[in-house]
Amino acid sequence: METGEYVRTSAPLVVTFSAGTTGAWRVDRIDAVRGAGLMAADRLAVLEGAVSVSADAVWLLRGVVSNSRYTTRAENEALEARQPALGRPDATRAALIPIRKVDEWWSLAQDERRTIFEERSRHIRTGLGYLPAVARRLYHSRDLGEPFDFLTWFEYPPDHSGAFEELVGRLRGTEEWSYVEREVDIRLTRVLPAIQAT
Amino acid sequence: METGEYVRTSAPLVVTFSAGTTGAWRVDRIDAVRGAGLMAADRLAVLEGAVSVSADAVWLLRGVVSNSRYTTRAENEALEARQPALGRPDATRAALIPIRKVDEWWSLAQDERRTIFEERSRHIRTGLGYLPAVARRLYHSRDLGEPFDFLTWFEYPPDHSGAFEELVGRLRGTEEWSYVEREVDIRLTRVLPAIQAT
């Protein structure tokens, strides 16, 4: 059996977040913000690419680093000019915030979602104000049949914890967030050095 | 191990196209339009949802029916007003056209892709002109790590074959198509009745 070509040059990077007893990140707390939460665990491992699953995993969430869906060229350039890489040695705090939006959101047209996302909720503009302190990466999960639509990941030095709380609070108050039906907030502290700065 | 909720109300429908010796569609021809082709097979099965794979499969391609990525509300309404369901009894011809675009396409911002897709290549407007004769459905594959980005599916009555060739020819001549690096054109004839009109 074949699919014509065995290696694709630039397939989206798939990442598995594996909660259990191993991993570079210590789980400080898991809060159910809206809807069902996730089970408690001691550690979180962030596994890039095809991975074999640890037998001790309490839960697994998967997502892909895919193309942007809303940002314009000008916004992309503003983001790229300011956003730092993941894995900075001083960015020892992190948050993994899986989010699922209601069906109504997904049945909106592209222009309607963009209008709510940026013109009315200022998602991109707000996030820009917290760069470069808070590094972020978005993982897409919906097309993978996962329980969440997105896995949002943030990394920041401990002295920017206040700024991060402010960013999260501002986003949760937007019109966009009225479409969120499930959200879990997982806070983490790095206890093993970053293997890979990506 | 758990992911918090076992059933998601509206996960995108995953579909597997399985080429081999079984299935409702007879494979009339498989042409490599650009890049590597796909192996010959006698039949194609279109399998919805989680499926066990037939041992006789020559190749498998998977995709999900996901949210629209470019269409505006006005375009959605024009499409919904004209497009027929799949599985019409007289639509005994079909084409499965898997497509992969170059990395450059995926690194473009949303506004740049939209401009090429519609404002300059008139993808939606052109397709509208062939409705309701040619029913279509788009499957997204890129985030699944599949060898193609999209699986495009078209169904039409035999007396609209000429119109379908014209549609395909017009799309292949657009600026959007200059970003296509792999395309295979699989033509099919229904030999078993439609089980399910979706």
XYZ file of N, CA and C in Angstrom, chain A residues 20-162:
429
model
N 1.447 12.929 32.792
C 1.659 11.686 33.538
C 2.707 11.904 34.605
N 3.757 11.064 34.612
C 4.778 11.181 35.652
C 6.132 11.617 35.094
N 6.210 11.798 33.774
C 7.487 12.225 33.175
C 7.288 13.457 32.312
N 8.383 14.129 32.009
C 8.325 15.318 31.166
C 9.046 16.477 31.815
N 9.409 17.463 31.013
C 10.226 18.592 31.479
C 9.430 19.590 32.301
N 8.094 19.515 32.237
C 7.273 20.514 32.913
C 6.532 19.905 34.101
N 6.667 20.549 35.255
C 5.892 20.161 36.436
C 4.513 20.812 36.345
N 3.479 20.038 36.601
C 2.118 20.585 36.566
C 1.825 21.259 37.904
N 1.626 22.574 37.892
C 1.335 23.308 39.128
C -0.156 23.279 39.450
N -0.980 23.436 38.412
C -2.417 23.312 38.637
C -3.158 23.116 37.324
N -4.332 22.515 37.419
C -5.202 22.319 36.259
C -6.580 22.822 36.661
N -7.023 23.902 36.031
C -8.322 24.489 36.352
C -9.287 24.321 35.181
N -10.476 23.857 35.482
C -11.535 23.821 34.458
C -12.152 25.218 34.395
N -11.870 25.956 33.328
C -12.391 27.325 33.207
C -13.836 27.287 32.719
N -14.095 26.444 31.736
C -15.458 26.259 31.235
C -15.595 24.810 30.758
N -16.659 24.165 31.139
C -16.868 22.777 30.730
C -15.995 21.822 31.535
N -15.895 20.591 31.056
C -15.159 19.549 31.771
C -13.671 19.855 31.840
N -13.049 19.504 32.941
C -11.613 19.703 33.120
C -10.808 18.534 32.572
N -9.620 18.366 33.117
C -8.756 17.248 32.750
C -8.196 16.670 34.041
N -7.869 15.388 34.036
C -7.387 14.742 35.250
C -6.047 15.304 35.718
N -5.832 15.249 37.016
C -4.583 15.720 37.608
C -3.415 14.841 37.168
N -2.241 15.459 37.090
C -1.014 14.741 36.758
C 0.154 15.518 37.344
N 1.305 14.856 37.491
C 2.473 15.525 38.067
C 3.321 16.240 37.024
N 3.431 15.646 35.867
C 4.332 16.173 34.853
C 3.648 16.241 33.488
N 4.220 17.108 32.653
C 3.763 17.194 31.267
C 4.967 17.088 30.346
N 4.868 16.224 29.363
C 5.903 16.105 28.330
C 5.353 16.665 27.021
N 6.174 17.432 26.332
C 5.801 18.000 25.025
C 6.610 17.248 23.978
N 5.918 16.415 23.213
C 6.597 15.483 22.317
C 6.346 15.872 20.866
N 7.413 16.181 20.148
C 7.269 16.615 18.759
C 7.411 15.445 17.795
N 6.610 15.473 16.735
C 6.706 14.445 15.705
C 5.994 13.177 16.135
N 6.141 12.129 15.322
C 5.509 10.852 15.624
C 6.154 10.274 16.880
N 5.349 9.930 17.853
C 5.892 9.487 19.129
C 5.224 8.199 19.592
N 5.978 7.418 20.361
C 5.350 6.292 21.034
C 4.850 6.802 22.375
N 3.693 6.355 22.743
C 3.022 6.909 23.911
C 3.501 6.217 25.179
N 3.783 7.026 26.172
C 4.208 6.505 27.463
C 3.053 5.750 28.124
N 3.376 4.606 28.747
C 2.337 3.786 29.381
C 1.716 4.484 30.588
N 2.428 5.476 31.128
C 1.928 6.137 32.339
C 1.059 7.360 32.037
N 0.750 7.587 30.781
C 0.022 8.807 30.425
C -1.375 8.818 31.042
N -1.716 9.933 31.672
C -3.043 10.139 32.244
C -3.980 10.698 31.176
N -3.475 11.618 30.396
C -4.183 12.080 29.206
C -3.183 12.556 28.171
N -3.648 12.587 26.937
C -2.852 13.031 25.792
C -3.681 14.008 24.989
N -3.060 15.056 24.536
C -3.720 15.975 23.616
C -2.770 16.208 22.445
N -3.333 16.201 21.233
C -2.503 16.355 20.034
C -2.918 17.591 19.247
N -1.958 18.214 18.595
C -2.256 19.346 17.729
C -1.162 19.495 16.692
N -1.432 20.273 15.671
C -0.430 20.525 14.630
C -0.170 22.026 14.510
N 1.102 22.328 14.240
C 1.485 23.710 13.928
C 1.182 23.891 12.446
N 0.118 24.576 12.144
C -0.352 24.647 10.764
C -0.266 26.086 10.263
N -0.789 26.327 9.084
C -0.783 27.689 8.546
C -1.718 28.592 9.352
N -1.432 29.882 9.319
C -2.283 30.843 10.016
C -3.628 30.928 9.312
N -4.663 31.249 10.063
C -6.022 31.232 9.512
C -6.651 32.615 9.435
N -6.152 33.580 10.198
C -6.791 34.904 10.240
C -5.842 36.057 9.967
N -4.572 35.888 10.292
C -3.663 37.034 10.235
C -3.379 37.497 8.812
N -3.327 38.810 8.665
C -2.931 39.421 7.390
C -1.404 39.443 7.318
N -0.907 39.795 6.127
C 0.546 39.921 5.951
C 1.114 40.940 6.937
N 0.461 42.082 7.071
C 0.966 43.135 7.976
C 0.990 42.638 9.427
N -0.055 41.924 9.828
C -0.084 41.379 11.196
C 0.999 40.312 11.390
N 1.166 39.453 10.381
C 2.225 38.437 10.456
C 3.587 39.085 10.660
N 3.833 40.160 9.919
C 5.145 40.815 10.017
C 5.331 41.455 11.385
N 4.271 42.037 11.916
C 4.358 42.635 13.257
C 4.634 41.549 14.302
N 3.952 40.410 14.159
C 4.155 39.302 15.101
C 5.575 38.749 14.984
N 5.996 38.518 13.751
C 7.324 37.918 13.550
C 8.441 38.836 14.056
N 8.212 40.124 13.965
C 9.244 41.076 14.424
C 9.395 41.045 15.935
N 8.338 40.661 16.654
C 8.364 40.763 18.107
C 8.397 39.430 18.840
N 7.900 38.342 18.206
C 7.732 37.142 19.028
C 9.020 36.319 19.155
N 9.361 35.943 20.391
C 10.573 35.166 20.622
C 10.336 33.679 20.333
N 11.439 32.949 20.236
C 11.360 31.497 20.067
C 10.906 30.848 21.378
N 10.369 29.647 21.281
C 10.120 28.856 22.489
C 11.469 28.368 23.017
N 11.485 27.983 24.292
C 12.685 27.377 24.863
C 13.701 28.361 25.400
N 13.351 29.646 25.582
C 14.284 30.589 26.212
C 14.615 30.084 27.621
N 15.890 30.107 28.004
C 16.281 29.562 29.312
C 15.542 30.217 30.481
N 15.230 31.521 30.362
C 14.577 32.189 31.489
C 13.055 32.034 31.476
N 12.510 31.467 30.428
C 11.053 31.294 30.347
C 10.676 29.970 31.009
N 10.665 29.984 32.319
C 10.483 28.744 33.081
C 9.030 28.518 33.488
N 8.147 29.476 33.161
C 6.727 29.284 33.412
C 6.027 29.082 32.081
N 4.982 28.258 32.108
C 4.218 28.035 30.879
C 2.759 27.796 31.224
N 1.916 27.996 30.230
C 0.497 27.661 30.354
C 0.090 26.919 29.084
N -0.593 25.804 29.279
C -1.230 25.092 28.165
C -2.723 25.289 28.366
N -3.361 25.945 27.407
C -4.791 26.243 27.550
C -5.547 25.676 26.343
N -6.069 24.464 26.480
C -6.868 23.876 25.404
C -8.248 24.537 25.366
N -8.725 24.787 24.164
C -9.977 25.519 23.971
C -10.841 24.816 22.923
N -12.132 24.782 23.177
C -13.067 24.314 22.136
C -14.154 25.364 21.975
N -14.477 25.657 20.735
C -15.530 26.635 20.455
C -16.819 25.921 20.062
N -17.922 26.628 20.226
C -19.234 26.042 19.924
C -19.407 25.841 18.420
N -20.348 24.968 18.058
C -20.643 24.702 16.644
C -20.962 25.976 15.873
N -21.658 26.897 16.535
C -22.051 28.129 15.858
C -20.836 28.876 15.303
N -19.754 28.874 16.057
C -18.521 29.520 15.600
C -18.063 28.912 14.282
N -18.051 27.585 14.230
C -17.509 26.879 13.063
C -18.417 26.961 11.857
N -19.681 27.306 12.095
C -20.570 27.457 10.945
C -20.563 28.893 10.419
N -19.870 29.789 11.101
C -19.722 31.149 10.569
C -18.814 31.123 9.338
N -19.011 32.107 8.470
C -18.139 32.243 7.299
C -16.807 32.855 7.732
N -15.807 32.744 6.844
C -14.461 33.237 7.171
C -14.485 34.718 7.543
N -15.218 35.536 6.775
C -15.222 36.983 7.061
C -15.902 37.283 8.397
N -16.897 36.499 8.754
C -17.563 36.706 10.047
C -16.652 36.337 11.208
N -15.940 35.223 11.071
C -15.018 34.817 12.148
C -13.881 35.828 12.288
N -13.343 36.281 11.168
C -12.273 37.289 11.214
C -12.762 38.576 11.909
N -13.968 39.006 11.587
C -14.495 40.243 12.174
C -14.600 40.130 13.695
N -15.114 39.005 14.171
C -15.228 38.816 15.622
C -13.845 38.677 16.255
N -12.996 37.893 15.617
C -11.669 37.572 16.151
C -10.795 38.817 16.306
N -10.756 39.654 15.274
C -9.819 40.776 15.319
C -10.494 42.154 15.347
N -11.402 42.407 14.414
C -11.963 43.759 14.356
C -12.746 44.071 15.636
N -13.428 43.073 16.217
C -14.199 43.344 17.429
C -13.510 42.880 18.718
N -12.758 41.780 18.675
C -12.138 41.259 19.909
C -10.653 41.620 20.017
N -10.063 42.091 18.905
C -8.658 42.550 18.908
C -7.702 41.505 19.459
N -7.922 40.264 19.064
C -7.114 39.148 19.557
C -5.630 39.343 19.224
N -5.347 39.641 17.960
C -3.951 39.775 17.526
C -3.321 41.024 18.159
N -4.060 42.130 18.098
C -3.534 43.390 18.615
C -3.242 43.296 20.116
N -4.119 42.649 20.856
C -3.911 42.489 22.300
C -2.669 41.644 22.576
N -2.559 40.511 21.874
C -1.406 39.625 22.071
C -0.087 40.318 21.771
N -0.090 41.186 20.738
C 1.126 41.915 20.352
C 1.674 42.755 21.503
N 0.767 43.286 22.320
C 1.185 44.135 23.425
C 1.976 43.394 24.497
N 1.901 42.070 24.488
C 2.585 41.268 25.506
C 3.821 40.570 24.950
N 4.168 40.900 23.732
C 5.402 40.382 23.151
C 6.509 41.407 23.389
N 7.760 41.006 23.569
C 8.254 39.627 23.497
C 8.227 38.884 24.836
N 7.609 39.436 25.892
C 7.684 38.769 27.198
C 7.063 37.368 27.152
N 5.891 37.281 26.542
C 5.155 36.017 26.518
C 5.278 35.385 25.125
N 6.033 34.308 25.030
C 6.131 33.575 23.762
C 4.929 32.658 23.639
N 4.447 32.478 22.413
C 3.268 31.639 22.273
C 3.366 30.783 21.021
N 2.590 29.712 21.035
C 2.448 28.879 19.832
C 1.046 28.289 19.844
N 0.445 28.268 18.667
C -0.915 27.745 18.514
C -0.870 26.389 17.811
N -1.548 25.423 18.406
C -1.667 24.097 17.794
C -3.122 23.873 17.378
N -3.328 23.414 16.149
C -4.677 23.139 15.649
C -5.025 21.672 15.894
N -6.197 21.442 16.477
C -6.581 20.074 16.846
C -7.909 19.625 16.255
N -8.723 20.568 15.808
C -10.092 20.229 15.435
C -10.164 19.187 14.317
N -9.370 19.374 13.268
C -9.436 18.428 12.147
C -8.897 17.054 12.514
N -8.203 16.951 13.637
C -7.652 15.662 14.079
C -8.674 14.857 14.879
N -9.874 15.407 15.064
C -10.886 14.687 15.835
C -10.602 14.719 17.330
N -9.809 15.663 17.751
C -9.446 15.808 19.161
C -10.594 16.447 19.954
N -10.559 16.348 21.292
C -11.638 16.932 22.103
C -11.603 18.464 22.161
N -10.469 19.062 21.792
C -10.377 20.526 21.744
C -10.102 20.977 20.309
N -10.448 22.249 20.026
C -10.166 22.800 18.698
C -8.737 23.300 18.579
N -8.248 23.866 19.682
C -6.907 24.451 19.708
C -6.238 24.073 21.004
N -4.914 23.999 20.961
C -4.106 23.942 22.167
C -3.228 25.190 22.123
N -3.452 26.107 23.054
C -2.632 27.316 23.067
C -1.554 27.158 24.124
N -0.350 27.546 23.760
C 0.820 27.344 24.610
C 1.536 28.680 24.796
N 1.846 29.021 26.027
C 2.513 30.275 26.358
C 3.707 29.984 27.270
N 4.816 30.685 27.039
C 6.019 30.539 27.878
C 6.508 31.921 28.283
N 6.868 32.091 29.541
C 7.285 33.424 29.998
C 8.153 33.301 31.245
N 9.009 34.301 31.459
C 9.815 34.330 32.687
C 8.898 34.602 33.883
N 9.259 34.128 35.079
C 8.390 34.287 36.257
C 8.011 35.739 36.526
N 8.897 36.690 36.246
C 8.566 38.085 36.548
C 7.575 38.685 35.554
N 7.145 37.918 34.570
C 6.084 38.381 33.671
C 4.760 37.663 33.933
N 4.693 36.968 35.083
C 3.463 36.238 35.416
C 2.265 37.174 35.490
N 2.460 38.352 36.069
C 1.360 39.313 36.177
C 0.867 39.746 34.811
